[in-house]
Coordinates of C-alpha atoms in Angstrom, one line a residue:
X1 CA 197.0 65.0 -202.7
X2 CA 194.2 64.9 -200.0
X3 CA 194.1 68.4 -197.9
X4 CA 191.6 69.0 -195.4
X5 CA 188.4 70.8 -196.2
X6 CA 186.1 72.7 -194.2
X7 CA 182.8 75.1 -194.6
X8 CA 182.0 78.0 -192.3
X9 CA 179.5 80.9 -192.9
X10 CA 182.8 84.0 -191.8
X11 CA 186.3 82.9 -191.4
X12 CA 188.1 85.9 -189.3
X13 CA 192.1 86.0 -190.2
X14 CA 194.0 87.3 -187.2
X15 CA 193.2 87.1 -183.4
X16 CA 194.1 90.3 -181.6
X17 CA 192.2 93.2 -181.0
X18 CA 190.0 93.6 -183.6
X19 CA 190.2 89.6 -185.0
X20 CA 188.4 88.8 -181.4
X21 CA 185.5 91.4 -181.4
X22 CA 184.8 90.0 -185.0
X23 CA 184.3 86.8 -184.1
X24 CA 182.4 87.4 -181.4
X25 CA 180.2 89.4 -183.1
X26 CA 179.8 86.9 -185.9
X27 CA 179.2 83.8 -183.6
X28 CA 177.2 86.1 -181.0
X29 CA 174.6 86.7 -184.4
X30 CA 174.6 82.7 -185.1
X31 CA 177.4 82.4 -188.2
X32 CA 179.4 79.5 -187.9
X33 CA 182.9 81.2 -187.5
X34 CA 186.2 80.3 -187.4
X35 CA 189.1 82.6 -186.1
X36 CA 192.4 81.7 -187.6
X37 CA 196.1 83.0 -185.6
X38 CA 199.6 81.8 -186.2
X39 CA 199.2 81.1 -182.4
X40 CA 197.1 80.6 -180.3
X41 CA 198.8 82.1 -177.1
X42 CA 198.7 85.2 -178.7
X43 CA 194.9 85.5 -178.6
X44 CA 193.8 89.5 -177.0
X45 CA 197.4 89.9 -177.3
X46 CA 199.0 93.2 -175.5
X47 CA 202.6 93.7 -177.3
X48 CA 202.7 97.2 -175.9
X49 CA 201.6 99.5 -173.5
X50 CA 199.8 97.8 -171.1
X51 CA 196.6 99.6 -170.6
X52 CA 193.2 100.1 -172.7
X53 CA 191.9 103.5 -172.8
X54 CA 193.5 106.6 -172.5
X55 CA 192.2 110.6 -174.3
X56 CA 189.5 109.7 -176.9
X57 CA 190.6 105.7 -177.3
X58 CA 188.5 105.8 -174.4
X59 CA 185.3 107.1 -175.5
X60 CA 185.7 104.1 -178.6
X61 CA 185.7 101.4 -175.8
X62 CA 182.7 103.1 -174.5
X63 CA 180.9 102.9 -177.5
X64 CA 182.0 99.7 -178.6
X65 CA 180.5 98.3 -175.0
X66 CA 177.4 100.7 -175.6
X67 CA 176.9 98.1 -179.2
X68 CA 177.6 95.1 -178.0
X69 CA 181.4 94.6 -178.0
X70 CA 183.7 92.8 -175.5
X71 CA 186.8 95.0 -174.9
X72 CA 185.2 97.1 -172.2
X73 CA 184.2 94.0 -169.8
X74 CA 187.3 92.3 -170.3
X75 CA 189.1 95.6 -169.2
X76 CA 187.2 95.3 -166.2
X77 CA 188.0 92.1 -165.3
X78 CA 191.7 92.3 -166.0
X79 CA 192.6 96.2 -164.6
X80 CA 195.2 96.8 -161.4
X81 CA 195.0 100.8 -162.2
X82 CA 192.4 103.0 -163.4
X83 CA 192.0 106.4 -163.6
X84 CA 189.9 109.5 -165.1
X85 CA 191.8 111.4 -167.6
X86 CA 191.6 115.6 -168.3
X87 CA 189.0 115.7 -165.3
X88 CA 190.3 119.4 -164.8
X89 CA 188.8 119.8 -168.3
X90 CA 185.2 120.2 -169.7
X91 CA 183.0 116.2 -169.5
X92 CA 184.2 115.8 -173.1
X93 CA 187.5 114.8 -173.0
X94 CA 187.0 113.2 -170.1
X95 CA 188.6 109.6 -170.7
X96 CA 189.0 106.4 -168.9
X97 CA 192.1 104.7 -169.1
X98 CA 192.7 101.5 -166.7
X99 CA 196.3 99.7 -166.9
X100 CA 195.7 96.1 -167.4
X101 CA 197.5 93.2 -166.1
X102 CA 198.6 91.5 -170.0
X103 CA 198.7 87.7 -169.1
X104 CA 195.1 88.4 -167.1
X105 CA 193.7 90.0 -170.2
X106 CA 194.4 88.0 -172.9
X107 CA 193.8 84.5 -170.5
X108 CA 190.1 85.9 -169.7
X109 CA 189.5 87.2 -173.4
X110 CA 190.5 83.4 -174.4
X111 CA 188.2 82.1 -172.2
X112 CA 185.4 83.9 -173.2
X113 CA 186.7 82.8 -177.1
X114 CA 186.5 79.4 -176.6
X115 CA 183.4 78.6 -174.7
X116 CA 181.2 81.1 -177.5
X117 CA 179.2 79.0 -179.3
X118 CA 179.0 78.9 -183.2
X119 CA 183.1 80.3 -183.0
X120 CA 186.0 78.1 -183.7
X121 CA 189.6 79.1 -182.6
X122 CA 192.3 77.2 -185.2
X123 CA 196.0 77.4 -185.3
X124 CA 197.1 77.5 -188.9
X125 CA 198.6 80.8 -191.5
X126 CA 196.2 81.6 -193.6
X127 CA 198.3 82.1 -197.0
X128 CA 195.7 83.2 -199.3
X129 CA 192.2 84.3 -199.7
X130 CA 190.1 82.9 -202.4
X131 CA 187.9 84.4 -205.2
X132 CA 186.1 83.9 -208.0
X133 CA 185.0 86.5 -210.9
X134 CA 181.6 88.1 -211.0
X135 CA 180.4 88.5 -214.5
X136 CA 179.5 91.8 -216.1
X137 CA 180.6 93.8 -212.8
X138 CA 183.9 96.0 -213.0
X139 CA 186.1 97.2 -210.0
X140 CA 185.7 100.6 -208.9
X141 CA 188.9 101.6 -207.3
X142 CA 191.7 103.9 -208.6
X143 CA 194.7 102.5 -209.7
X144 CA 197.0 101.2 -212.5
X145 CA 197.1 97.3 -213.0
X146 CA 199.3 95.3 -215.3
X147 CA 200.4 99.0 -216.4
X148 CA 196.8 100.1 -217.9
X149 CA 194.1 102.1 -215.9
X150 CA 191.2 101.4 -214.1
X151 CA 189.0 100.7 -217.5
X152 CA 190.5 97.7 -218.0
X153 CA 190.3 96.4 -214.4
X154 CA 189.0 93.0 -214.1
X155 CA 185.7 92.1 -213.2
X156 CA 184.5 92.5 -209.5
X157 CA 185.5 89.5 -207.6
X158 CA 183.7 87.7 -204.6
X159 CA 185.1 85.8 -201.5
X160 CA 184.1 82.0 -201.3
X161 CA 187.4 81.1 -198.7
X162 CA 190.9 81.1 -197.9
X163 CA 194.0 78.1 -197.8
X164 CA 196.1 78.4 -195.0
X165 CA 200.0 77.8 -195.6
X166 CA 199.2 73.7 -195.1
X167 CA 197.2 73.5 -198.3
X168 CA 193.8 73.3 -195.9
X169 CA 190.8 75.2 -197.6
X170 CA 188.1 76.6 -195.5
X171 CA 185.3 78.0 -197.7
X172 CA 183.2 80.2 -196.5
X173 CA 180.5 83.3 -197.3
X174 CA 182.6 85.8 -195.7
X175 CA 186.1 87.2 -194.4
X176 CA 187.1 89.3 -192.6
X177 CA 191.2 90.2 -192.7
X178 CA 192.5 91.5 -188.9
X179 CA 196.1 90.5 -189.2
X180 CA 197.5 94.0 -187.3
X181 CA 201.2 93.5 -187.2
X182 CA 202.1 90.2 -188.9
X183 CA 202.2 90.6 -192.1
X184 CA 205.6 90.4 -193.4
X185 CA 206.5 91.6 -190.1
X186 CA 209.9 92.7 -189.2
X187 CA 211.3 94.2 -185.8
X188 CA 214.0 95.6 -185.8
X189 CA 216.9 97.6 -183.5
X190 CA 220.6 98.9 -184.5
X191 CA 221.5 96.2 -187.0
X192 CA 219.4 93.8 -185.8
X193 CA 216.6 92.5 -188.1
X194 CA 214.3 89.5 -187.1
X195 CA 211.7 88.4 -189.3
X196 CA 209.2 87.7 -186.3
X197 CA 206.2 89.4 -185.2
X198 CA 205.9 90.9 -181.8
X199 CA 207.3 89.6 -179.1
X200 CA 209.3 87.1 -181.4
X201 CA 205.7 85.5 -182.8
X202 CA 206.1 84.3 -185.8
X203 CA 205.1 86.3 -189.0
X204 CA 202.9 85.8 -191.6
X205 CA 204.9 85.6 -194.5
X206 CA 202.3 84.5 -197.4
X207 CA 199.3 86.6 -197.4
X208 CA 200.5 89.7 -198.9
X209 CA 201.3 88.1 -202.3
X210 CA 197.6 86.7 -202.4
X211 CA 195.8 90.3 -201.3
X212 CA 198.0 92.0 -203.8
X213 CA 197.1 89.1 -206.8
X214 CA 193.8 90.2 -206.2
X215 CA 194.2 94.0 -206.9
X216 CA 195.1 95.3 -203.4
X217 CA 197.3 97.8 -202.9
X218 CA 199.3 97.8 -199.8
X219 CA 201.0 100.0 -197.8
X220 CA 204.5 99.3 -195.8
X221 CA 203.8 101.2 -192.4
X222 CA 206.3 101.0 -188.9
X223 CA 205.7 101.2 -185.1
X224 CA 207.6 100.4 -182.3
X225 CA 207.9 99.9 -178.2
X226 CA 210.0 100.7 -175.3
X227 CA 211.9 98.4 -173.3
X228 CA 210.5 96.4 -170.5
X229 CA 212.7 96.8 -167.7
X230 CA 213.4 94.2 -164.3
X231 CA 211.2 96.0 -161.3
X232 CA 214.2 94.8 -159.2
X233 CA 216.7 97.0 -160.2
X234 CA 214.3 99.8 -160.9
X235 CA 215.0 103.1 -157.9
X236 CA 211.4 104.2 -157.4
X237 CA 212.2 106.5 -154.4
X238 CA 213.6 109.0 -157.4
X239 CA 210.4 109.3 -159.5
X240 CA 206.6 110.6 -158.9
X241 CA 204.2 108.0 -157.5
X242 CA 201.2 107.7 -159.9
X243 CA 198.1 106.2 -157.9
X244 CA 194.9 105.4 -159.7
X245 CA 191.5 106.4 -158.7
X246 CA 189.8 106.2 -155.7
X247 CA 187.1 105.6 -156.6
X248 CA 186.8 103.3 -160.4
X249 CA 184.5 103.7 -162.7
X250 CA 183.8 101.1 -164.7
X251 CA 184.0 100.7 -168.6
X252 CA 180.9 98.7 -169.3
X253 CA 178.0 99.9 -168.4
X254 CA 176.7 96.4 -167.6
X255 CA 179.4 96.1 -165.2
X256 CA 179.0 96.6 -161.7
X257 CA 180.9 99.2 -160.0
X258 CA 180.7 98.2 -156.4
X259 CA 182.2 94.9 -158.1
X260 CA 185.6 96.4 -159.5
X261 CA 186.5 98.9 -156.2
X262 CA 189.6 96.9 -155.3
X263 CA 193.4 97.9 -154.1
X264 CA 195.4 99.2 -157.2
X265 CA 198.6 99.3 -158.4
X266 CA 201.1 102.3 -158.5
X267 CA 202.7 103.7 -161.9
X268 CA 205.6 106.1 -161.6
X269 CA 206.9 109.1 -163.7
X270 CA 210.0 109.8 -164.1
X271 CA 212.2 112.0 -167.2
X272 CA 214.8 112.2 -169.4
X273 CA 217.5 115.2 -170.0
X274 CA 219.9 116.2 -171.8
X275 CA 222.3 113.4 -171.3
X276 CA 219.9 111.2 -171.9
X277 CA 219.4 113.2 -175.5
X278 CA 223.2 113.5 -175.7
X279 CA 223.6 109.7 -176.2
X280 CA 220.8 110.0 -178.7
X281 CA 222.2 112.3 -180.7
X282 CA 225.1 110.6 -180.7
X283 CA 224.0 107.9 -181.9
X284 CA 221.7 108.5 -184.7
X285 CA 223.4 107.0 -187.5
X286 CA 223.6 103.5 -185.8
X287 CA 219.5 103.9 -185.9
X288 CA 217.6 102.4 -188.5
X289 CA 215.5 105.0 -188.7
X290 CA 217.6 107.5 -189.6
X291 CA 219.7 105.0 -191.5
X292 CA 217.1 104.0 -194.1
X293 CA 217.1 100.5 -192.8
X294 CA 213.5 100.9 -191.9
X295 CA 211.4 101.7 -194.6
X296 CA 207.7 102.0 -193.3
X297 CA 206.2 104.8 -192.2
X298 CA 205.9 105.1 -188.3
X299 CA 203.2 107.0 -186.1
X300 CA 203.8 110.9 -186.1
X301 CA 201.4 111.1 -182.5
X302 CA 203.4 108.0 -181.0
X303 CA 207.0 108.9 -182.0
X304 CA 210.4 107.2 -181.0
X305 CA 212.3 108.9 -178.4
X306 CA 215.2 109.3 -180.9
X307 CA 212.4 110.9 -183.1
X308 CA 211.6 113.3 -179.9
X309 CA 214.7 114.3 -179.4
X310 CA 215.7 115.7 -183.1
X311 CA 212.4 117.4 -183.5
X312 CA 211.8 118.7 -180.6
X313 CA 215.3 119.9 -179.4
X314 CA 214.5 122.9 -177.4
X315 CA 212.8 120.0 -174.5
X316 CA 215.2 119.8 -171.8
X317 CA 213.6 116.5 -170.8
X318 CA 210.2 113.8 -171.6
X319 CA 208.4 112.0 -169.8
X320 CA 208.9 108.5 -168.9
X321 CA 206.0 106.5 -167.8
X322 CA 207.1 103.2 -165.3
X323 CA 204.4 101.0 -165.8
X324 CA 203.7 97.4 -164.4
X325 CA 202.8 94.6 -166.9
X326 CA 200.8 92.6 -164.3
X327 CA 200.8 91.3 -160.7
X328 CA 202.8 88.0 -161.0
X329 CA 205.5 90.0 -163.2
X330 CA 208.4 92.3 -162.2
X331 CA 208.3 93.4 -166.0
X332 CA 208.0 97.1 -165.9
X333 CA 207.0 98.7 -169.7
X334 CA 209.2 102.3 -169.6
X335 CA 206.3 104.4 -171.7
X336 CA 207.6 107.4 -173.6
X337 CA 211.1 105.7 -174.5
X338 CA 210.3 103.2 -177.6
X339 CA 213.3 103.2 -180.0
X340 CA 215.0 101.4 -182.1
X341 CA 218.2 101.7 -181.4
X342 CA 221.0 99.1 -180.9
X343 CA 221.4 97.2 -177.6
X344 CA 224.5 99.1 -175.8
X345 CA 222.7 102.1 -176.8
X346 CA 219.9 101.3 -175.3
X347 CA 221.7 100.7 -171.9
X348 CA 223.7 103.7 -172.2
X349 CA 220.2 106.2 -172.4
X350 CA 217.9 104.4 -170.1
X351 CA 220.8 104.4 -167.2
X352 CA 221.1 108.0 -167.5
X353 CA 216.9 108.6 -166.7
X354 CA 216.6 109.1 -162.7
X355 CA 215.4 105.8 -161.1
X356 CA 216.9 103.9 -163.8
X357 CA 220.7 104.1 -163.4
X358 CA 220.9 100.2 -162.6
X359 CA 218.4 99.3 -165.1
X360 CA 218.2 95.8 -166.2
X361 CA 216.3 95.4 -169.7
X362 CA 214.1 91.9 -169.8
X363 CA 213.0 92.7 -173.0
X364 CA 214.7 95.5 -176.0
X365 CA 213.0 98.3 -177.5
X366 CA 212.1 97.7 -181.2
X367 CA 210.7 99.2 -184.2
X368 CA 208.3 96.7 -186.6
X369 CA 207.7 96.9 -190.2
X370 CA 204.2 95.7 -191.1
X371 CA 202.1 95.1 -194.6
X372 CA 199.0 96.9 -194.2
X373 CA 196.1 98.5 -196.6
X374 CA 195.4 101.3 -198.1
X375 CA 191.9 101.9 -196.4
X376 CA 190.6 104.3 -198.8
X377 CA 189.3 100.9 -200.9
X378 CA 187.3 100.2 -198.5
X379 CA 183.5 100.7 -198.7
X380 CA 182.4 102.7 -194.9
X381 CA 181.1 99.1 -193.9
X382 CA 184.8 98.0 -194.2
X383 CA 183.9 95.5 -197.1
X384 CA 186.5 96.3 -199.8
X385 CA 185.1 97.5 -203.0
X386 CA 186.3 95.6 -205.7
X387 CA 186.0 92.2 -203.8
X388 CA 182.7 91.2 -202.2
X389 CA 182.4 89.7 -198.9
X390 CA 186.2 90.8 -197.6
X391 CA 186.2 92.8 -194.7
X392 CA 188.5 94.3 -192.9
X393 CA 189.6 95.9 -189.4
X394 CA 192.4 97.2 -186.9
X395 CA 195.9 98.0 -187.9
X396 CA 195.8 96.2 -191.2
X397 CA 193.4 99.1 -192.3
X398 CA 196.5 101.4 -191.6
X399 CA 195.2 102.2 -187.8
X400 CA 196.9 102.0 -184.7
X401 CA 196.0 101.0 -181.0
X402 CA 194.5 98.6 -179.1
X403 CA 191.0 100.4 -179.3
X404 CA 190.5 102.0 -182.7
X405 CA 191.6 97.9 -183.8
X406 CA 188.7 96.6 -181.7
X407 CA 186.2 98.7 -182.5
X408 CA 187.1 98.4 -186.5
X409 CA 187.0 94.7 -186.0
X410 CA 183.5 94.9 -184.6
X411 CA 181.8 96.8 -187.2
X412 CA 183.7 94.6 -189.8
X413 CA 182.3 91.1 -188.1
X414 CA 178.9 92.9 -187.7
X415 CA 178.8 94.2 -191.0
X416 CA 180.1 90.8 -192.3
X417 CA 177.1 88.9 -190.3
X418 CA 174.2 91.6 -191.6
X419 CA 175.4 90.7 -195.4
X420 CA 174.9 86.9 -194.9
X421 CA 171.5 88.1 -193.3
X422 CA 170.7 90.5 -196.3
X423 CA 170.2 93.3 -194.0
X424 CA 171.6 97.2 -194.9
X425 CA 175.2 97.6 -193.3
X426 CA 175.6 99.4 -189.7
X427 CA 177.7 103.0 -191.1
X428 CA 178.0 105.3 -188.0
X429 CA 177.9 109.1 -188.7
X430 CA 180.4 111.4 -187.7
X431 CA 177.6 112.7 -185.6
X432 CA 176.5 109.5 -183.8
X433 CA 180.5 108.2 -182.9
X434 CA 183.8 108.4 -182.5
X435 CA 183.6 104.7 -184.4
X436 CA 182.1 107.1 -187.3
X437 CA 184.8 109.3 -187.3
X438 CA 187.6 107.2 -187.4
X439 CA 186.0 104.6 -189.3
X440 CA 184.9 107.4 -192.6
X441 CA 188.7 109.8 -191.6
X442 CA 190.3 105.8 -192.7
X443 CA 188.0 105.5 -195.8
X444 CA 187.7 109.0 -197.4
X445 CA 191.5 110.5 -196.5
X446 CA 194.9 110.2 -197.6
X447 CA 196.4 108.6 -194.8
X448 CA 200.2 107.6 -195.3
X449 CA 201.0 106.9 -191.6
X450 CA 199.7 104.8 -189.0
X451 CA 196.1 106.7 -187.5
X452 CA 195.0 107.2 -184.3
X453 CA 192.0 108.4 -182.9
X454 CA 192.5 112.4 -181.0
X455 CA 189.4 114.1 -179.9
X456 CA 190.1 117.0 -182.0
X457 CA 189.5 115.0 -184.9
X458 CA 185.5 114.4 -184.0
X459 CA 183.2 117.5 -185.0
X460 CA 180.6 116.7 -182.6
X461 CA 183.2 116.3 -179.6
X462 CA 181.1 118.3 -177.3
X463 CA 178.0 115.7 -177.8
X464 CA 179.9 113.1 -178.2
X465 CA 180.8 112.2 -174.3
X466 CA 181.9 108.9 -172.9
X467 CA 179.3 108.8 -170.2
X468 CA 176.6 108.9 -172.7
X469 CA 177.8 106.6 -175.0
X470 CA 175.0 104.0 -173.8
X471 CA 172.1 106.7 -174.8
X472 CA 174.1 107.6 -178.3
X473 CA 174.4 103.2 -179.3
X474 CA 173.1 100.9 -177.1
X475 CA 169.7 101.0 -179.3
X476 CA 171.6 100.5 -182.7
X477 CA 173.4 97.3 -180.3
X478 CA 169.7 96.4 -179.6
X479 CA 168.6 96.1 -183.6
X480 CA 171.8 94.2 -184.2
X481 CA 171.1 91.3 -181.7
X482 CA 173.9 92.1 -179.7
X483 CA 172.9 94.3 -176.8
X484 CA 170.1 92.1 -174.5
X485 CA 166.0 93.6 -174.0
X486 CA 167.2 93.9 -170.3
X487 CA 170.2 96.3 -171.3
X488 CA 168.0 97.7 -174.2
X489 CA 165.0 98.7 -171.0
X490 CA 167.7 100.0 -169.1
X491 CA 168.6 102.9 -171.4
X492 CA 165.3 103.7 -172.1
X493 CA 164.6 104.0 -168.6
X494 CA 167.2 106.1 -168.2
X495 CA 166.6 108.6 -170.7
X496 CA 163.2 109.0 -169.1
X497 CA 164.1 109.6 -166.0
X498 CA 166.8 112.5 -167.5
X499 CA 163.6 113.7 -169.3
X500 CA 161.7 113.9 -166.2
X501 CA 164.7 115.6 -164.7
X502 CA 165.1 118.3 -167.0
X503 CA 161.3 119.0 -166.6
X504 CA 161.5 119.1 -163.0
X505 CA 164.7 121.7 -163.5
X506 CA 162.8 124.3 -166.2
X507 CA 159.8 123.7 -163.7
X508 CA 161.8 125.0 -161.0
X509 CA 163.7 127.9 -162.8
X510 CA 160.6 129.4 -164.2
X511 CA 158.7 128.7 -160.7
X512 CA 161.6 130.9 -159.0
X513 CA 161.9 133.4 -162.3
X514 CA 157.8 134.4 -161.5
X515 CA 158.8 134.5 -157.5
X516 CA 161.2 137.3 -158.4
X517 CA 159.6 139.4 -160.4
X518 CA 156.5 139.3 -157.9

């Protein structure tokens, strides 16, 4: 039966977050790419909170715009709120964090998608990847196969394509697997189970049976969102205004700031208490997570507000964040209240928050189950081990967020272009990144739940500042081809003239040191 064929140099599997900063990378390098998604409209997708940034994941869009990367400018393009986080703090933790307007963000990612050359955006599952045996080399990853250990692994494999769920074959030099929430995905609230994606996207059923063919262990990990909420019947005149900042600062440096001051959007806070937790508690056996209908592991630093309220019952209340999706929307995302509850419950504890006793919901809080890796078979270029030429980035690496998928997705497309180039893989230190740290905490540790990026994780946190991201990276963008001579001159401009600066300081202090002892 005649099936379509097609070559590329790097097929990228999965367009969100990360699958897009792949892509770009590879087509910004020159490598024929195609970028596969089970839909196109879900391209920069934002099925969550609506806002990039935030403590530390702000620093990683900093440095992924100090290398080359995209998230940063499209941030600026798409924010109605910004603001400075921990500014009553020392200048490392200082964090940007800008709400963006979703439809906005992932219509001006898209655009920028489709008119890169050398990149290809198709609509089609891809079911499985496709590999052939090298001779004489053996897998190097620990784990039992066919009941027998690791000595009688099979030979090392190597990519050459993938089939989509059509029967199409694209072949190609290099993949790299970004498929975040989608695989085998299931959301989920009371007794409700839908076999979608986010959103109600559909899933991608198929993959998982091919990775796992080929010697990949997976995980089963869980996350979840609140409720979106009409702005209509939402009483703002009972919660806490939340303005951005006067004055914005900008997330790429190659962005203009006297270009982004415009008039922003308000946010509002508002809390739960105790009757709020009383419905929850009364409740928890018609949630699947205390059930045992939900099986993955969920995110301990991003927890359900049923999980909140059983361990932490001494709080008398939590925050709730009221946050707009975008301009042309009354959807308002209730931040700090994700559950998975069953609808009436759902009604019952959001009406008892202040500001929200006539609460319409547009949209119910879920939880969703995901297929994802176990990272720690992953080399620190984010090529797995055993199987040469796969990459891999985002939440299928058992992350979570917006940023630490993006920046994951970046070094997997740039690592993916340097090996068709024959040139040493990018590996950031611990030292040089917050990309480092995340990207060797994925690949060395245990991690059995979904991770997310905290300053205290990063060693070097008092060096590693998101003002100075550009003099930490924007070189290494340089040698990769992705960061322009202009931008390149900049930076080294710049750290002359805080050379000069600190000469002119010492000058000065030892100048008035001799005037007082004289």
């Amino acid at each position: 039966m005649p099936v379509v064929e097609e070559t590329y140099d790097i097929v990228v599997v999965g367009a969100g977050h990360a699958g897009c900063e792949a892509a770009l990378a590879a087509a910004r390098l020159g490598f024929e790419t195609i970028m596969f998604t089970v839909s196109v409209d879900s391209i920069a997708l934002m099925p969550c909170n609506p806002n990039v940034g935030g403590s530390s994941k702000g620093h990683l869009v900093r440095e992924l715009d100090a290398l080359g990367g995209e998230m940063g400018k499209n941030i600026d393009k798409t924010f109605i709120q910004s603001k400075m986080l921990n500014e009553s703090k020392g200048p490392a933790v200082h964090s940007l964090r800008a709400q963006a307007d979703k439809q906005e963000y992932t219509r001006s990612m898209r655009r920028v998608l489709e008119n890169t050359d050398h990149l290809t955006i198709r609509q089609a599952e891809v079911a499985e990847i496709l590999t052939e045996e090298i001779p004489g080399e053996y897998g190097t990853f620990k784990k039992e196969h066919e009941g027998q250990q690791e000595s009688s692994y099979p030979v090392k494999k190597r990519i050459v394509g993938v089939k989509t769920y059509s029967g199409a074959v694209y072949r190609c030099r290099a993949v790299v697997l970004a498929t975040g929430v989608y695989l085998c995905a299931r959301c989920i609230y009371g007794d409700v189970s839908n076999p979608t994606g986010p959103n109600g996207l559909q899933a991608a059923n198929h993959l998982t049976d091919s990775l796992k063919a080929n010697g990949i262990e997976m995980y089963r990990f869980k996350t979840g969102t609140p409720a979106r909420a009409d702005k209509r019947s939402i009483d703002f005149s009972k919660m806490e205004e939340q303005f951005g900042d006067k004055r914005v600062v900008p997330f790429s440096f190659s962005t203009d700031p006297e270009s982004i001051q415009k008039e922003q959007i308000s946010c509002w806070l508002t809390y739960t208490n105790e009757k709020t937790h009383e419905i929850i508690r009364n409740n928890l056996e018609r949630s699947p997570l205390f059930s045992g209908a939900i099986e993955g592991t969920g995110p301990r630093y991003c927890p359900s507000i049923e999980d909140k309220v059983v361990k932490f019952p001494d709080k008398e209340r939590h925050q709730v964040f009221v946050e707009p999706e975008g301009l042309y929307t009354n959807e308002m995302y209730l931040g700090g209240m994700s559950s998975s509850l069953p609808e009436d419950v759902q009604y019952a504890m959001y009406r008892t928050v202040p500001g929200l006793e006539n609460v319409k919901i547009v949209r119910n809080a879920y939880a969703i189950e995901y297929d994802c890796i176990n990272p720690r078979q992953l080399k620190a270029s984010l090529e797995f081990k055993n199987i040469d030429g796969l990459f891999s980035g985002g939440q299928f690496n058992g992350s979570s967020g917006y940023e630490e998928a993006a920046v994951q997705g970046f070094m997997a497309g740039v690592n993916a272009a340097r090996k068709l180039q024959e040139k040493n893989a990018v590996v950031l230190d611990r030292s040089q990144a917050y990309i480092g740290v995340l990207i060797d905490d994925l690949v060395t540790k245990e991690n059995h739940e979904p991770y997310r990026m905290m300053t205290s994780r990063a060693e070097y946190r008092l060096l590693l500042r998101q003002d100075n991201a550009d003099l930490r990276l924007r070189g290494i963008g340089h040698e990769i081809g992705l960061v322009s001579d202009e931008q390149y001159e900049y930076v080294l401009w710049k750290e002359k003239a805080i050379e000069a600066e600190i000469a002119r300081l010492e000058k000065t202090n030892i100048g008035a040191k001799e005037k007082v002892q004289t």
